[in-house]
Amino acid sequence: MLPFVLFGQGNGPAGHGARVQALGNASSPLSGEVWAAANNAAGLAGLTKPVVGVYLENRYLLPSLNATAVALALPLGEIEPATAALPARAGRGVLGFEAQRFGGILYNEIKVGIAYGYRLGTVSVGGRLDALQVSFQDLGSRRTLAASLGGQAELLPRRLTLGVYLYNLTQARLADYQDERVPTVLRAGLAYRPSKQVLLLAEAEKDVERPAGMKAGLEYLPAEAVAVRLGYTSGSQQTMAGVGIRAGSFWFDYAAGWQAALGLSHYFSLSWHWGPGEPGNEKP
């Protein structure tokens, strides 16, 4: 079972940010947070302030399955104010950077990526380029590059958003032996906001070599700076729950996941927003 879990991270598009994890990792339609740099670069376009974030993950209480990441998002150009139909945006888009590490001594992955998101009206587009290294103790390392593309469209402004993300569209190869490649994964999801306090998410994910899976998430804001979240992922059969708190320029998120066979997982993230700018699409 453990090798399956390791390759489930599998140099694929693992969701980052405790908010996303608490929502069942249904990330393709989400925007306005620094972890869009990892989850769907198009979502970076919802940011109007510089943001830096730190993410920690422990799966099933096993140190060898720890993951850590740091991310930075920088809006470019002047901030265009919000209108009645559209939120504020950075005139030249948003540039993002992320570095992540997964695994332990026997096996680990290191990934460094640069991402960019741009909003034009009700549509946002984005892309990311990753440098990936996979290492086995005593067996050496492999390195490759992987490119990804994403898009988001507001079908109903401020209420219904469609998100699509294609990870590793170049089908990057890790080794000639058995034609081992980085997973190519397509995600497509919807985010529906029936009110300012409630967000509903649904997403389908398809690895080209595995059956499709479904994800679902619910976020409720009992107060402006507090969020309560629930989620489920069919692929790993994992139930998720979490909370988010906003304190000034700092956002703290925590999530816990339960898998019947493997047990408990913990996810933490902290982000800091600074500088001038309007709220845009940013959510606690």
XYZ file of C-alpha atoms in Angstrom:
284
model
C 0.000 0.000 0.000
C 2.786 2.478 0.830
C 4.380 2.445 -2.644
C 0.911 3.126 -4.067
C 0.569 6.168 -1.806
C 4.009 7.417 -2.793
C 3.303 7.197 -6.479
C -0.117 8.652 -5.841
C 1.782 11.870 -5.156
C 3.588 10.496 -8.148
C 5.072 13.779 -9.363
C 1.482 14.624 -10.318
C -0.587 17.735 -9.517
C -0.959 17.297 -5.757
C -3.267 19.942 -4.281
C -1.524 22.476 -2.065
C -2.968 24.723 0.610
C -4.988 23.483 3.576
C -8.092 25.258 2.238
C -8.023 23.170 -0.940
C -7.367 19.976 1.003
C -10.334 20.626 3.303
C -12.513 21.026 0.196
C -11.637 17.562 -1.085
C -8.853 18.940 -3.302
C -11.463 20.313 -5.735
C -9.123 23.097 -6.848
C -9.577 23.836 -10.561
C -12.281 26.557 -10.182
C -10.724 28.297 -7.140
C -8.964 31.651 -7.472
C -7.617 34.494 -5.397
C -5.053 32.614 -3.290
C -1.334 32.024 -3.579
C -1.748 28.224 -3.887
C -3.320 28.710 -7.292
C 0.314 28.714 -8.406
C 0.246 24.946 -7.763
C -3.430 24.065 -8.251
C -4.470 26.058 -11.345
C -2.363 28.983 -12.512
C -5.426 30.725 -13.966
C -6.579 31.311 -10.383
C -3.616 33.597 -9.741
C -5.436 36.256 -11.772
C -7.801 36.783 -8.840
C -5.008 38.264 -6.685
C -4.424 42.005 -6.390
C -1.836 42.011 -3.585
C 1.546 40.276 -3.230
C 1.219 37.073 -1.197
C 3.689 34.623 0.279
C 2.620 31.251 1.659
C 3.990 28.224 3.541
C 2.386 24.768 3.423
C 2.984 21.637 5.538
C 1.405 18.225 5.008
C 1.646 14.932 6.868
C -0.154 11.947 5.385
C -1.315 9.126 7.642
C 1.074 10.260 10.426
C 4.072 8.838 8.515
C 7.191 11.063 8.343
C 8.185 9.525 4.996
C 4.997 10.969 3.475
C 5.591 14.571 4.567
C 5.272 17.389 2.042
C 6.365 21.025 2.356
C 5.978 23.956 -0.017
C 6.549 27.697 -0.239
C 4.860 29.971 -2.761
C 4.953 33.610 -3.842
C 2.517 35.573 -6.020
C 3.288 39.044 -7.432
C 0.631 41.117 -9.246
C 2.109 43.023 -12.209
C 1.154 46.492 -13.419
C -1.491 48.782 -11.989
C -4.458 47.401 -10.075
C -7.644 48.084 -12.009
C -10.573 48.751 -9.666
C -13.626 46.518 -9.452
C -16.775 47.271 -11.440
C -20.381 46.225 -10.940
C -19.814 43.067 -12.998
C -16.132 42.279 -12.477
C -13.710 42.198 -9.522
C -10.458 44.125 -9.349
C -7.497 42.747 -11.292
C -3.789 43.313 -11.932
C -3.402 45.005 -15.310
C -0.495 42.804 -16.438
C -1.474 39.604 -14.727
C 0.045 37.803 -11.742
C 3.374 35.978 -11.613
C 3.752 33.045 -9.243
C 6.624 30.895 -7.946
C 6.406 27.674 -5.955
C 8.878 25.133 -4.587
C 7.805 21.849 -2.999
C 9.325 18.698 -1.542
C 7.651 15.366 -0.867
C 8.984 12.164 0.699
C 11.794 11.054 2.975
C 15.251 9.511 2.787
C 14.387 6.469 0.668
C 12.301 8.340 -1.899
C 11.620 12.025 -2.474
C 10.429 14.490 -5.075
C 11.498 18.113 -5.488
C 9.556 20.408 -7.789
C 10.185 24.074 -8.601
C 7.737 25.920 -10.803
C 6.982 29.320 -12.280
C 3.371 30.216 -13.064
C 1.443 33.090 -14.619
C -2.245 33.996 -14.595
C -4.089 36.691 -16.531
C -7.709 37.829 -16.385
C -9.580 39.210 -19.381
C -13.183 40.029 -18.591
C -14.930 36.961 -17.215
C -12.196 34.564 -18.391
C -8.834 33.826 -16.776
C -6.009 31.812 -18.308
C -2.740 30.575 -16.839
C 0.228 28.323 -17.312
C 3.046 26.782 -15.318
C 6.447 25.283 -16.087
C 7.932 22.792 -13.599
C 11.431 21.446 -13.070
C 10.993 18.062 -11.378
C 13.518 15.803 -9.667
C 12.697 12.275 -8.445
C 15.293 10.535 -6.217
C 15.660 6.985 -4.859
C 18.281 6.220 -2.222
C 21.230 4.347 -3.788
C 19.546 4.420 -7.218
C 20.150 8.051 -8.192
C 17.881 10.778 -9.500
C 15.913 11.655 -12.593
C 15.047 15.158 -13.776
C 12.604 16.499 -16.322
C 10.451 19.498 -17.274
C 6.642 19.527 -17.326
C 4.282 22.213 -18.665
C 0.664 22.755 -17.592
C -2.228 24.990 -18.686
C -5.386 26.134 -16.935
C -8.449 28.262 -17.482
C -11.402 29.636 -15.550
C -14.628 31.227 -16.800
C -17.382 32.926 -14.826
C -20.534 31.408 -16.283
C -22.588 33.521 -13.879
C -20.541 36.515 -12.617
C -19.618 36.138 -8.930
C -21.813 33.026 -8.612
C -20.819 30.156 -10.938
C -17.260 29.475 -12.151
C -15.954 26.737 -14.420
C -12.314 25.688 -14.005
C -10.164 23.413 -16.174
C -6.553 22.381 -15.566
C -4.334 20.123 -17.663
C -1.178 19.021 -15.837
C 1.840 17.865 -17.854
C 0.390 18.397 -21.310
C 3.884 17.674 -22.694
C 3.832 14.115 -21.225
C 7.332 14.561 -19.814
C 9.421 11.391 -19.582
C 11.335 10.341 -16.458
C 13.035 7.204 -17.816
C 13.316 5.229 -21.041
C 12.794 1.957 -19.145
C 9.133 0.976 -19.640
C 8.598 4.502 -21.004
C 8.091 5.934 -17.511
C 6.425 9.347 -17.705
C 5.146 12.014 -15.371
C 1.362 11.571 -14.983
C -0.823 13.604 -17.327
C -3.949 14.679 -15.448
C -7.041 16.639 -16.483
C -9.216 18.347 -13.886
C -12.537 20.089 -14.570
C -14.786 21.544 -11.896
C -17.516 23.990 -10.949
C -17.672 26.449 -8.048
C -21.134 27.723 -7.149
C -21.769 30.483 -4.621
C -25.495 30.588 -3.744
C -24.758 33.314 -1.168
C -21.807 35.273 0.170
C -21.448 32.791 3.030
C -21.625 29.502 1.088
C -19.416 27.963 -1.607
C -20.129 24.587 -3.259
C -17.520 22.720 -5.312
C -17.572 19.689 -7.580
C -14.684 18.414 -9.706
C -13.807 15.451 -11.912
C -10.197 14.299 -12.274
C -8.837 11.938 -14.929
C -5.308 10.570 -15.073
C -4.746 9.226 -18.583
C -3.677 5.858 -17.095
C -6.239 5.565 -14.291
C -10.032 5.655 -13.806
C -11.701 9.026 -13.307
C -12.422 10.260 -9.784
C -14.848 12.769 -8.275
C -14.340 15.421 -5.611
C -16.749 17.625 -3.691
C -16.389 20.459 -1.193
C -18.453 22.831 0.935
C -17.262 26.088 2.512
C -19.353 28.113 4.966
C -18.389 31.506 6.412
C -20.159 32.007 9.773
C -18.229 35.287 10.112
C -16.305 37.438 7.630
C -12.903 36.176 8.815
C -13.812 32.566 9.654
C -14.463 29.628 7.310
C -15.610 26.062 8.009
C -15.022 23.423 5.298
C -15.921 19.854 4.375
C -14.785 17.728 1.441
C -14.585 14.245 -0.054
C -12.307 12.645 -2.649
C -13.465 9.406 -4.286
C -10.052 8.416 -5.657
C -8.458 8.046 -2.227
C -11.811 7.557 -0.476
C -10.828 10.281 1.953
C -13.161 12.507 3.981
C -11.873 15.996 4.784
C -12.706 18.810 7.209
C -11.015 22.077 8.096
C -11.166 25.670 9.243
C -9.738 28.968 8.033
C -9.084 32.138 10.012
C -8.116 35.584 8.745
C -6.262 37.905 11.133
C -5.359 41.167 9.423
C -2.977 40.360 6.571
C -2.462 36.756 7.697
C -4.558 33.752 6.717
C -4.265 30.477 8.602
C -5.833 27.256 7.321
C -5.958 23.765 8.799
C -7.434 20.554 7.405
C -7.647 16.959 8.554
C -8.367 13.949 6.390
C -9.496 10.446 7.271
C -8.945 7.340 5.144
C -10.457 4.131 6.538
C -7.459 1.888 5.791
C -4.590 4.332 6.335
C -5.842 6.700 9.018
C -5.416 10.394 9.728
C -3.654 13.138 7.725
C -2.925 16.763 8.695
C -2.541 19.844 6.480
C -1.447 23.364 7.507
C -0.931 26.543 5.503
C -0.182 30.161 6.349
C -0.199 33.087 3.926
C 0.622 36.764 4.276
C -0.837 39.488 2.032
C 0.854 42.876 1.965
C 1.040 46.093 0.003
C -1.644 48.282 -1.601
C -4.482 46.825 -3.619
C -8.167 46.027 -3.520
C -9.690 42.788 -2.190
C -10.356 41.265 -5.616
C -11.450 37.614 -5.448
C -9.472 36.838 -2.303
C -11.291 34.718 0.291
C -10.360 33.629 3.836
